[in-house]
Coordinates of C-alpha atoms in Angstrom, one line a residue:
M1 CA 15.0 3.3 35.4
Y2 CA 12.3 0.9 34.5
G3 CA 12.7 -2.8 34.1
R4 CA 12.0 -6.1 35.7
I5 CA 13.9 -7.1 38.8
V6 CA 13.7 -10.8 39.7
S7 CA 15.2 -12.9 42.5
A8 CA 14.7 -16.4 43.6
W9 CA 16.6 -18.9 45.8
N10 CA 16.6 -22.6 46.5
I11 CA 18.4 -25.0 48.9
T12 CA 18.9 -28.5 47.7
H13 CA 21.3 -31.1 49.3
N14 CA 23.0 -28.4 51.3
E15 CA 23.7 -26.2 48.2
V16 CA 22.2 -22.7 48.0
T17 CA 21.2 -21.4 44.5
V18 CA 20.4 -17.7 44.1
E19 CA 19.1 -16.4 40.7
V20 CA 18.9 -12.7 40.0
E21 CA 17.8 -10.7 36.9
V22 CA 18.9 -7.0 36.8
P23 CA 17.4 -4.5 34.3
V24 CA 19.5 -2.8 31.6
N25 CA 21.7 0.2 32.7
T26 CA 21.4 -0.9 36.3
T27 CA 23.6 -2.5 38.9
A28 CA 22.6 -4.5 42.0
Y29 CA 24.2 -5.6 45.2
I30 CA 23.4 -9.3 45.9
T31 CA 24.0 -10.6 49.5
L32 CA 24.8 -14.4 49.7
P33 CA 24.2 -15.2 53.4
N34 CA 26.8 -17.5 55.1
A35 CA 28.8 -17.8 51.9
K36 CA 32.6 -17.7 51.5
I37 CA 34.2 -16.1 48.5
N38 CA 36.1 -19.3 47.5
G39 CA 32.9 -21.4 47.7
V40 CA 30.7 -19.3 45.4
K41 CA 30.4 -19.8 41.7
E42 CA 28.4 -17.7 39.2
N43 CA 26.9 -19.8 36.4
G44 CA 29.5 -22.5 37.3
I45 CA 32.5 -20.1 37.1
E46 CA 34.6 -18.8 40.1
L47 CA 33.5 -15.3 41.1
Y48 CA 36.8 -13.7 40.2
Q49 CA 36.6 -15.1 36.7
A50 CA 32.9 -14.5 36.0
E51 CA 31.9 -11.8 33.6
G52 CA 29.6 -9.0 34.9
I53 CA 30.9 -9.1 38.4
L54 CA 31.8 -5.6 39.4
E55 CA 32.8 -6.0 43.1
I56 CA 33.1 -8.8 45.6
T57 CA 33.3 -8.4 49.4
E58 CA 33.2 -10.9 52.3
N59 CA 32.2 -10.1 55.8
E60 CA 30.8 -12.0 58.9
D61 CA 27.4 -12.2 57.2
G62 CA 28.5 -13.7 54.0
V63 CA 29.5 -12.5 50.5
Q64 CA 28.2 -9.4 48.8
V65 CA 28.5 -9.2 45.0
E66 CA 27.8 -6.1 42.8
V67 CA 26.6 -7.1 39.4
G68 CA 25.6 -5.3 36.2
S69 CA 22.5 -5.8 34.2
G70 CA 21.6 -9.3 33.0
S71 CA 20.9 -12.7 34.6
N72 CA 23.1 -14.3 37.2
R73 CA 22.9 -17.7 39.0
F74 CA 25.0 -18.1 42.1
G75 CA 25.7 -21.4 43.8
Y76 CA 27.4 -22.2 47.1

């Protein structure tokens, strides 16, 4: 597969924002350190309701989200 993969993060006023761009016909695993599932939103929508979210897991390191192609903005 060929395509542009982009990621960026920012911390402002104790809120973490992670932006990810995934190429067409590709999936990606995004790790959100120190996050809790109930506290993460994707483009302002709860993770369980957001489109393009394929899988969500939480462990001692944070939350891992599998996403399909497209642009995602996570906030927590």
